[in-house]
Amino acid sequence: MKKVILLIILFSINLQLFAGYDISKANNAYQNQEYEKARDFYEELVEKGIKNFNLFYNLGNTYFKLEEFGLARLFYERAAKFNPLDKDLNFNLELLKSRLKDKEETKETFLSHIFRKIYYLFSINMLAIFVLICFILIMFTIVLVILANKSSTEKVIKVFMVILSIFFVIFLIFTIARLHEFYNKNFAVIIDETVFAYSGPSKDFQQVFTIHEGLKVRIDPSADGDKDWVLIKLQSGNGGWIEKEKIKII
């Protein structure tokens, strides 16, 4: 439990460390339609280790303007890890998907839509804060139970502690799930214009399908192949080996 709480604290601190940085040069270049210059400025910040929604979203927009759809998709997907419900991001992402050669079906039922809204209602930072607040309050109520003189007061405090514990567990589960999703490296984007997939980790194997720039794919982490090849899975369930240099991890 202590390790989980520490991880949550470190995550919050890690994001705050990158709160102060100058993105104005890149934004000005973008507004002046100097997209190549804007791209270079944004990429400089990425290389410095800056990670947040605005940077990735703006860089995605820049690559979209440059019609580099693979890299645009990459940074839109990275931005979505911070704020998956952002309306502008989702609109641009759907617009981008409509420009890709490989179409992706996005079927969402009413219940899954509602669950998604609830699941992403709070940012990971906010969930982490809720977890820490609940934890502190639980510790405080434990002290009150120990110090309570009257049995009636002790009962009230215990009920309050149970309610806090329920909220603590709920927020903790959501936080752990979101952190796992945030650090998940099992998804990638095709960045080459055309990519051939093979039945094995070499061009000597049979070609099984062809995919194109901008498609989001899942990497099979259990596949044991050559270091220059990865086994990917498509939304349809089809799988194949492609060269690792043809993708970028989200």
PDB file of C-alpha atoms in Angstrom:
ATOM      1  CA  MET A   1       0.000   0.000   0.000  1.00  0.00           C
ATOM      2  CA  LYS A   2       2.835   2.396   0.871  1.00  0.00           C
ATOM      3  CA  LYS A   3       4.450   1.761  -2.532  1.00  0.00           C
ATOM      4  CA  VAL A   4       1.170   2.550  -4.312  1.00  0.00           C
ATOM      5  CA  ILE A   5       0.709   5.811  -2.389  1.00  0.00           C
ATOM      6  CA  LEU A   6       4.334   6.748  -3.100  1.00  0.00           C
ATOM      7  CA  LEU A   7       3.870   6.046  -6.821  1.00  0.00           C
ATOM      8  CA  ILE A   8       0.796   8.289  -6.900  1.00  0.00           C
ATOM      9  CA  ILE A   9       2.674  11.104  -5.157  1.00  0.00           C
ATOM     10  CA  LEU A  10       5.651  10.770  -7.510  1.00  0.00           C
ATOM     11  CA  PHE A  11       3.339  10.861 -10.538  1.00  0.00           C
ATOM     12  CA  SER A  12       1.757  14.113  -9.345  1.00  0.00           C
ATOM     13  CA  ILE A  13       5.159  15.662  -8.619  1.00  0.00           C
ATOM     14  CA  ASN A  14       6.497  14.506 -11.994  1.00  0.00           C
ATOM     15  CA  LEU A  15       3.737  16.365 -13.863  1.00  0.00           C
ATOM     16  CA  GLN A  16       4.171  19.487 -11.746  1.00  0.00           C
ATOM     17  CA  LEU A  17       7.891  19.649 -12.529  1.00  0.00           C
ATOM     18  CA  PHE A  18       7.013  20.352 -16.139  1.00  0.00           C
ATOM     19  CA  ALA A  19       4.414  23.006 -15.355  1.00  0.00           C
ATOM     20  CA  GLY A  20       6.744  25.926 -16.065  1.00  0.00           C
ATOM     21  CA  TYR A  21       8.169  26.055 -19.577  1.00  0.00           C
ATOM     22  CA  ASP A  22       8.006  28.425 -22.533  1.00  0.00           C
ATOM     23  CA  ILE A  23       5.838  27.209 -25.367  1.00  0.00           C
ATOM     24  CA  SER A  24       5.097  30.681 -26.743  1.00  0.00           C
ATOM     25  CA  LYS A  25       7.656  30.549 -29.588  1.00  0.00           C
ATOM     26  CA  ALA A  26       6.138  27.356 -30.913  1.00  0.00           C
ATOM     27  CA  ASN A  27       2.584  28.662 -30.532  1.00  0.00           C
ATOM     28  CA  ASN A  28       3.442  31.930 -32.299  1.00  0.00           C
ATOM     29  CA  ALA A  29       5.044  30.060 -35.187  1.00  0.00           C
ATOM     30  CA  TYR A  30       1.940  27.884 -35.480  1.00  0.00           C
ATOM     31  CA  GLN A  31      -0.383  30.909 -35.468  1.00  0.00           C
ATOM     32  CA  ASN A  32       1.766  32.502 -38.189  1.00  0.00           C
ATOM     33  CA  GLN A  33       1.338  29.288 -40.222  1.00  0.00           C
ATOM     34  CA  GLU A  34       5.063  28.568 -39.981  1.00  0.00           C
ATOM     35  CA  TYR A  35       4.328  24.922 -39.309  1.00  0.00           C
ATOM     36  CA  GLU A  36       7.804  23.510 -39.868  1.00  0.00           C
ATOM     37  CA  LYS A  37       9.288  26.037 -37.463  1.00  0.00           C
ATOM     38  CA  ALA A  38       6.517  25.329 -34.937  1.00  0.00           C
ATOM     39  CA  ARG A  39       7.184  21.599 -35.252  1.00  0.00           C
ATOM     40  CA  ASP A  40      10.880  22.125 -34.480  1.00  0.00           C
ATOM     41  CA  PHE A  41      10.108  24.254 -31.417  1.00  0.00           C
ATOM     42  CA  TYR A  42       7.565  21.740 -30.082  1.00  0.00           C
ATOM     43  CA  GLU A  43       9.924  18.822 -30.709  1.00  0.00           C
ATOM     44  CA  GLU A  44      12.662  20.594 -28.746  1.00  0.00           C
ATOM     45  CA  LEU A  45      10.357  20.606 -25.723  1.00  0.00           C
ATOM     46  CA  VAL A  46       9.529  16.923 -26.228  1.00  0.00           C
ATOM     47  CA  GLU A  47      13.246  16.089 -26.360  1.00  0.00           C
ATOM     48  CA  LYS A  48      13.701  17.920 -23.038  1.00  0.00           C
ATOM     49  CA  GLY A  49      11.246  15.498 -21.470  1.00  0.00           C
ATOM     50  CA  ILE A  50       8.228  17.809 -21.299  1.00  0.00           C
ATOM     51  CA  LYS A  51       5.018  15.776 -21.228  1.00  0.00           C
ATOM     52  CA  ASN A  52       1.567  17.308 -21.037  1.00  0.00           C
ATOM     53  CA  PHE A  53      -1.698  17.645 -22.931  1.00  0.00           C
ATOM     54  CA  ASN A  54      -1.128  21.053 -24.504  1.00  0.00           C
ATOM     55  CA  LEU A  55       2.288  20.205 -25.918  1.00  0.00           C
ATOM     56  CA  PHE A  56       1.221  16.890 -27.435  1.00  0.00           C
ATOM     57  CA  TYR A  57      -2.075  18.297 -28.744  1.00  0.00           C
ATOM     58  CA  ASN A  58      -0.402  21.302 -30.387  1.00  0.00           C
ATOM     59  CA  LEU A  59       2.287  19.104 -31.900  1.00  0.00           C
ATOM     60  CA  GLY A  60      -0.392  16.773 -33.228  1.00  0.00           C
ATOM     61  CA  ASN A  61      -2.129  19.759 -34.857  1.00  0.00           C
ATOM     62  CA  THR A  62       1.166  20.873 -36.362  1.00  0.00           C
ATOM     63  CA  TYR A  63       1.874  17.490 -37.926  1.00  0.00           C
ATOM     64  CA  PHE A  64      -1.724  17.430 -39.188  1.00  0.00           C
ATOM     65  CA  LYS A  65      -1.127  20.729 -40.972  1.00  0.00           C
ATOM     66  CA  LEU A  66       2.083  19.274 -42.447  1.00  0.00           C
ATOM     67  CA  GLU A  67       0.040  16.231 -43.561  1.00  0.00           C
ATOM     68  CA  GLU A  68       2.295  13.883 -41.620  1.00  0.00           C
ATOM     69  CA  PHE A  69      -0.663  11.863 -40.414  1.00  0.00           C
ATOM     70  CA  GLY A  70       1.291   9.134 -38.651  1.00  0.00           C
ATOM     71  CA  LEU A  71       3.045  11.566 -36.311  1.00  0.00           C
ATOM     72  CA  ALA A  72      -0.143  13.612 -35.936  1.00  0.00           C
ATOM     73  CA  ARG A  73      -1.975  10.478 -34.759  1.00  0.00           C
ATOM     74  CA  LEU A  74       0.907   9.638 -32.431  1.00  0.00           C
ATOM     75  CA  PHE A  75       0.765  12.941 -30.564  1.00  0.00           C
ATOM     76  CA  TYR A  76      -3.027  13.072 -30.510  1.00  0.00           C
ATOM     77  CA  GLU A  77      -2.985   9.644 -28.845  1.00  0.00           C
ATOM     78  CA  ARG A  78      -0.326  10.784 -26.386  1.00  0.00           C
ATOM     79  CA  ALA A  79      -2.401  13.878 -25.592  1.00  0.00           C
ATOM     80  CA  ALA A  80      -5.424  11.632 -25.006  1.00  0.00           C
ATOM     81  CA  LYS A  81      -3.571   9.935 -22.149  1.00  0.00           C
ATOM     82  CA  PHE A  82      -3.793  13.228 -20.253  1.00  0.00           C
ATOM     83  CA  ASN A  83      -7.310  14.314 -21.247  1.00  0.00           C
ATOM     84  CA  PRO A  84      -9.215  11.669 -23.219  1.00  0.00           C
ATOM     85  CA  LEU A  85     -12.530  13.559 -23.035  1.00  0.00           C
ATOM     86  CA  ASP A  86     -11.289  16.811 -24.583  1.00  0.00           C
ATOM     87  CA  LYS A  87     -13.791  17.743 -27.302  1.00  0.00           C
ATOM     88  CA  ASP A  88     -11.319  19.515 -29.608  1.00  0.00           C
ATOM     89  CA  LEU A  89      -8.892  16.608 -29.405  1.00  0.00           C
ATOM     90  CA  ASN A  90     -11.569  14.020 -30.169  1.00  0.00           C
ATOM     91  CA  PHE A  91     -12.929  16.091 -33.054  1.00  0.00           C
ATOM     92  CA  ASN A  92      -9.467  16.447 -34.604  1.00  0.00           C
ATOM     93  CA  LEU A  93      -8.703  12.784 -34.001  1.00  0.00           C
ATOM     94  CA  GLU A  94     -11.881  11.706 -35.805  1.00  0.00           C
ATOM     95  CA  LEU A  95     -11.090  14.136 -38.625  1.00  0.00           C
ATOM     96  CA  LEU A  96      -7.627  12.633 -38.901  1.00  0.00           C
ATOM     97  CA  LYS A  97      -9.017   9.077 -38.975  1.00  0.00           C
ATOM     98  CA  SER A  98     -11.239  10.048 -41.898  1.00  0.00           C
ATOM     99  CA  ARG A  99      -8.110  10.990 -43.854  1.00  0.00           C
ATOM    100  CA  LEU A 100      -6.362   7.655 -43.306  1.00  0.00           C
ATOM    101  CA  LYS A 101      -6.291   4.830 -45.833  1.00  0.00           C
ATOM    102  CA  ASP A 102      -7.078   2.198 -43.206  1.00  0.00           C
ATOM    103  CA  LYS A 103     -10.479   2.813 -41.632  1.00  0.00           C
ATOM    104  CA  GLU A 104     -11.130   1.965 -37.993  1.00  0.00           C
ATOM    105  CA  GLU A 105     -14.531   1.077 -36.582  1.00  0.00           C
ATOM    106  CA  THR A 106     -15.388   2.822 -33.333  1.00  0.00           C
ATOM    107  CA  LYS A 107     -18.530   1.146 -32.021  1.00  0.00           C
ATOM    108  CA  GLU A 108     -19.599   2.377 -28.597  1.00  0.00           C
ATOM    109  CA  THR A 109     -22.762   1.348 -26.798  1.00  0.00           C
ATOM    110  CA  PHE A 110     -24.723   3.730 -24.593  1.00  0.00           C
ATOM    111  CA  LEU A 111     -23.543   1.969 -21.413  1.00  0.00           C
ATOM    112  CA  SER A 112     -19.891   1.932 -22.474  1.00  0.00           C
ATOM    113  CA  HIS A 113     -20.194   5.641 -23.346  1.00  0.00           C
ATOM    114  CA  ILE A 114     -21.551   6.430 -19.867  1.00  0.00           C
ATOM    115  CA  PHE A 115     -18.862   4.315 -18.184  1.00  0.00           C
ATOM    116  CA  ARG A 116     -16.177   6.067 -20.237  1.00  0.00           C
ATOM    117  CA  LYS A 117     -17.502   9.457 -19.112  1.00  0.00           C
ATOM    118  CA  ILE A 118     -17.375   8.381 -15.472  1.00  0.00           C
ATOM    119  CA  TYR A 119     -14.010   6.641 -15.783  1.00  0.00           C
ATOM    120  CA  TYR A 120     -12.342   9.734 -17.258  1.00  0.00           C
ATOM    121  CA  LEU A 121     -14.321  12.297 -15.261  1.00  0.00           C
ATOM    122  CA  PHE A 122     -11.312  13.222 -13.134  1.00  0.00           C
ATOM    123  CA  SER A 123      -7.688  13.557 -14.179  1.00  0.00           C
ATOM    124  CA  ILE A 124      -5.089  11.239 -12.670  1.00  0.00           C
ATOM    125  CA  ASN A 125      -3.786  14.170 -10.634  1.00  0.00           C
ATOM    126  CA  MET A 126      -7.241  14.801  -9.164  1.00  0.00           C
ATOM    127  CA  LEU A 127      -7.721  11.107  -8.403  1.00  0.00           C
ATOM    128  CA  ALA A 128      -4.327  11.058  -6.690  1.00  0.00           C
ATOM    129  CA  ILE A 129      -5.335  14.043  -4.570  1.00  0.00           C
ATOM    130  CA  PHE A 130      -8.615  12.336  -3.603  1.00  0.00           C
ATOM    131  CA  VAL A 131      -6.713   9.181  -2.592  1.00  0.00           C
ATOM    132  CA  LEU A 132      -4.288  11.157  -0.424  1.00  0.00           C
ATOM    133  CA  ILE A 133      -7.075  13.192   1.200  1.00  0.00           C
ATOM    134  CA  CYS A 134      -9.068  10.043   2.025  1.00  0.00           C
ATOM    135  CA  PHE A 135      -5.946   8.365   3.400  1.00  0.00           C
ATOM    136  CA  ILE A 136      -5.136  11.335   5.654  1.00  0.00           C
ATOM    137  CA  LEU A 137      -8.741  11.551   6.891  1.00  0.00           C
ATOM    138  CA  ILE A 138      -8.806   7.811   7.633  1.00  0.00           C
ATOM    139  CA  MET A 139      -5.633   8.159   9.713  1.00  0.00           C
ATOM    140  CA  PHE A 140      -7.200  11.115  11.502  1.00  0.00           C
ATOM    141  CA  THR A 141     -10.417   9.202  12.281  1.00  0.00           C
ATOM    142  CA  ILE A 142      -8.393   6.286  13.652  1.00  0.00           C
ATOM    143  CA  VAL A 143      -6.796   8.704  16.115  1.00  0.00           C
ATOM    144  CA  LEU A 144     -10.247  10.051  17.016  1.00  0.00           C
ATOM    145  CA  VAL A 145     -11.541   6.522  17.673  1.00  0.00           C
ATOM    146  CA  ILE A 146      -8.626   5.878  20.003  1.00  0.00           C
ATOM    147  CA  LEU A 147      -9.200   9.166  21.854  1.00  0.00           C
ATOM    148  CA  ALA A 148     -13.018   8.990  21.910  1.00  0.00           C
ATOM    149  CA  ASN A 149     -14.477   8.670  25.418  1.00  0.00           C
ATOM    150  CA  LYS A 150     -18.136   8.078  24.614  1.00  0.00           C
ATOM    151  CA  SER A 151     -19.278   4.949  22.825  1.00  0.00           C
ATOM    152  CA  SER A 152     -21.876   6.925  20.823  1.00  0.00           C
ATOM    153  CA  THR A 153     -19.184   9.280  19.511  1.00  0.00           C
ATOM    154  CA  GLU A 154     -16.948   6.341  18.682  1.00  0.00           C
ATOM    155  CA  LYS A 155     -19.748   4.716  16.643  1.00  0.00           C
ATOM    156  CA  VAL A 156     -20.293   7.895  14.605  1.00  0.00           C
ATOM    157  CA  ILE A 157     -16.577   8.189  13.937  1.00  0.00           C
ATOM    158  CA  LYS A 158     -16.393   4.524  12.896  1.00  0.00           C
ATOM    159  CA  VAL A 159     -19.276   4.963  10.435  1.00  0.00           C
ATOM    160  CA  PHE A 160     -17.519   8.011   8.996  1.00  0.00           C
ATOM    161  CA  MET A 161     -14.301   5.989   8.752  1.00  0.00           C
ATOM    162  CA  VAL A 162     -16.086   3.178   6.874  1.00  0.00           C
ATOM    163  CA  ILE A 163     -17.514   5.682   4.371  1.00  0.00           C
ATOM    164  CA  LEU A 164     -14.061   7.223   3.907  1.00  0.00           C
ATOM    165  CA  SER A 165     -12.557   3.772   3.427  1.00  0.00           C
ATOM    166  CA  ILE A 166     -15.070   2.953   0.682  1.00  0.00           C
ATOM    167  CA  PHE A 167     -14.248   6.172  -1.172  1.00  0.00           C
ATOM    168  CA  PHE A 168     -10.538   5.529  -0.621  1.00  0.00           C
ATOM    169  CA  VAL A 169     -10.770   2.070  -2.209  1.00  0.00           C
ATOM    170  CA  ILE A 170     -12.819   3.361  -5.154  1.00  0.00           C
ATOM    171  CA  PHE A 171     -10.460   6.259  -5.874  1.00  0.00           C
ATOM    172  CA  LEU A 172      -7.436   3.992  -5.395  1.00  0.00           C
ATOM    173  CA  ILE A 173      -8.753   1.421  -7.888  1.00  0.00           C
ATOM    174  CA  PHE A 174      -9.482   4.135 -10.454  1.00  0.00           C
ATOM    175  CA  THR A 175      -6.075   5.734  -9.906  1.00  0.00           C
ATOM    176  CA  ILE A 176      -4.162   2.464 -10.278  1.00  0.00           C
ATOM    177  CA  ALA A 177      -6.152   1.586 -13.419  1.00  0.00           C
ATOM    178  CA  ARG A 178      -5.533   5.012 -14.940  1.00  0.00           C
ATOM    179  CA  LEU A 179      -1.826   4.922 -14.058  1.00  0.00           C
ATOM    180  CA  HIS A 180      -1.516   1.480 -15.651  1.00  0.00           C
ATOM    181  CA  GLU A 181      -3.232   2.816 -18.761  1.00  0.00           C
ATOM    182  CA  PHE A 182      -1.061   5.949 -18.781  1.00  0.00           C
ATOM    183  CA  TYR A 183       2.199   4.000 -18.703  1.00  0.00           C
ATOM    184  CA  ASN A 184       0.983   1.249 -21.044  1.00  0.00           C
ATOM    185  CA  LYS A 185       3.473   0.797 -23.894  1.00  0.00           C
ATOM    186  CA  ASN A 186       1.494  -1.844 -25.789  1.00  0.00           C
ATOM    187  CA  PHE A 187       0.015   0.507 -28.398  1.00  0.00           C
ATOM    188  CA  ALA A 188       1.755   2.191 -31.296  1.00  0.00           C
ATOM    189  CA  VAL A 189       1.104   4.156 -34.490  1.00  0.00           C
ATOM    190  CA  ILE A 190       2.310   3.307 -37.989  1.00  0.00           C
ATOM    191  CA  ILE A 191       4.530   6.152 -39.187  1.00  0.00           C
ATOM    192  CA  ASP A 192       5.598   4.864 -42.620  1.00  0.00           C
ATOM    193  CA  GLU A 193       3.357   5.447 -45.612  1.00  0.00           C
ATOM    194  CA  THR A 194       3.013   1.725 -46.386  1.00  0.00           C
ATOM    195  CA  VAL A 195       3.999  -1.184 -44.143  1.00  0.00           C
ATOM    196  CA  PHE A 196       3.979  -4.889 -44.976  1.00  0.00           C
ATOM    197  CA  ALA A 197       3.273  -7.407 -42.231  1.00  0.00           C
ATOM    198  CA  TYR A 198       4.747 -10.909 -42.359  1.00  0.00           C
ATOM    199  CA  SER A 199       3.908 -14.245 -40.789  1.00  0.00           C
ATOM    200  CA  GLY A 200       7.280 -14.214 -38.996  1.00  0.00           C
ATOM    201  CA  PRO A 201       9.997 -11.768 -37.893  1.00  0.00           C
ATOM    202  CA  SER A 202      11.717 -11.548 -41.280  1.00  0.00           C
ATOM    203  CA  LYS A 203      10.990 -10.559 -44.869  1.00  0.00           C
ATOM    204  CA  ASP A 204      11.650 -14.192 -45.764  1.00  0.00           C
ATOM    205  CA  PHE A 205       8.225 -15.067 -44.347  1.00  0.00           C
ATOM    206  CA  GLN A 206       4.942 -14.721 -46.191  1.00  0.00           C
ATOM    207  CA  GLN A 207       3.237 -11.319 -46.377  1.00  0.00           C
ATOM    208  CA  VAL A 208      -0.071 -11.462 -44.506  1.00  0.00           C
ATOM    209  CA  PHE A 209      -1.439  -7.934 -44.859  1.00  0.00           C
ATOM    210  CA  THR A 210      -0.553  -4.337 -45.711  1.00  0.00           C
ATOM    211  CA  ILE A 211      -1.245  -1.332 -43.483  1.00  0.00           C
ATOM    212  CA  HIS A 212      -0.662   2.374 -43.847  1.00  0.00           C
ATOM    213  CA  GLU A 213       0.439   5.517 -42.068  1.00  0.00           C
ATOM    214  CA  GLY A 214      -1.584   6.665 -39.063  1.00  0.00           C
ATOM    215  CA  LEU A 215      -3.122   3.331 -38.100  1.00  0.00           C
ATOM    216  CA  LYS A 216      -3.136   2.532 -34.382  1.00  0.00           C
ATOM    217  CA  VAL A 217      -2.023  -1.019 -33.588  1.00  0.00           C
ATOM    218  CA  ARG A 218      -1.524  -3.133 -30.492  1.00  0.00           C
ATOM    219  CA  ILE A 219       1.873  -4.683 -29.796  1.00  0.00           C
ATOM    220  CA  ASP A 220       1.917  -8.239 -28.491  1.00  0.00           C
ATOM    221  CA  PRO A 221       4.364  -8.060 -25.545  1.00  0.00           C
ATOM    222  CA  SER A 222       4.444 -11.845 -25.209  1.00  0.00           C
ATOM    223  CA  ALA A 223       5.897 -12.345 -28.697  1.00  0.00           C
ATOM    224  CA  ASP A 224       9.545 -13.363 -28.651  1.00  0.00           C
ATOM    225  CA  GLY A 225      11.143 -12.273 -31.912  1.00  0.00           C
ATOM    226  CA  ASP A 226      14.073 -10.454 -33.376  1.00  0.00           C
ATOM    227  CA  LYS A 227      14.925  -7.120 -31.711  1.00  0.00           C
ATOM    228  CA  ASP A 228      14.199  -5.307 -34.984  1.00  0.00           C
ATOM    229  CA  TRP A 229      10.718  -6.803 -35.368  1.00  0.00           C
ATOM    230  CA  VAL A 230       7.475  -6.632 -33.381  1.00  0.00           C
ATOM    231  CA  LEU A 231       4.281  -8.656 -33.533  1.00  0.00           C
ATOM    232  CA  ILE A 232       1.247  -6.414 -33.894  1.00  0.00           C
ATOM    233  CA  LYS A 233      -2.484  -7.015 -33.664  1.00  0.00           C
ATOM    234  CA  LEU A 234      -5.092  -5.123 -35.662  1.00  0.00           C
ATOM    235  CA  GLN A 235      -8.562  -4.148 -34.512  1.00  0.00           C
ATOM    236  CA  SER A 236      -9.900  -6.987 -36.669  1.00  0.00           C
ATOM    237  CA  GLY A 237      -7.834  -9.494 -34.691  1.00  0.00           C
ATOM    238  CA  ASN A 238      -5.347 -10.194 -37.490  1.00  0.00           C
ATOM    239  CA  GLY A 239      -1.709 -10.304 -36.462  1.00  0.00           C
ATOM    240  CA  GLY A 240       1.612  -9.981 -38.209  1.00  0.00           C
ATOM    241  CA  TRP A 241       5.253  -9.082 -37.801  1.00  0.00           C
ATOM    242  CA  ILE A 242       6.503  -5.655 -38.890  1.00  0.00           C
ATOM    243  CA  GLU A 243       9.815  -3.834 -38.613  1.00  0.00           C
ATOM    244  CA  LYS A 244      10.099  -1.925 -35.347  1.00  0.00           C
ATOM    245  CA  GLU A 245      11.319   1.227 -37.085  1.00  0.00           C
ATOM    246  CA  LYS A 246       7.943   1.522 -38.851  1.00  0.00           C
ATOM    247  CA  ILE A 247       6.099   2.362 -35.633  1.00  0.00           C
ATOM    248  CA  LYS A 248       6.224   4.792 -32.719  1.00  0.00           C
ATOM    249  CA  ILE A 249       5.079   3.772 -29.256  1.00  0.00           C
ATOM    250  CA  ILE A 250       2.231   5.899 -27.894  1.00  0.00           C
TER     251      ILE A 250
END
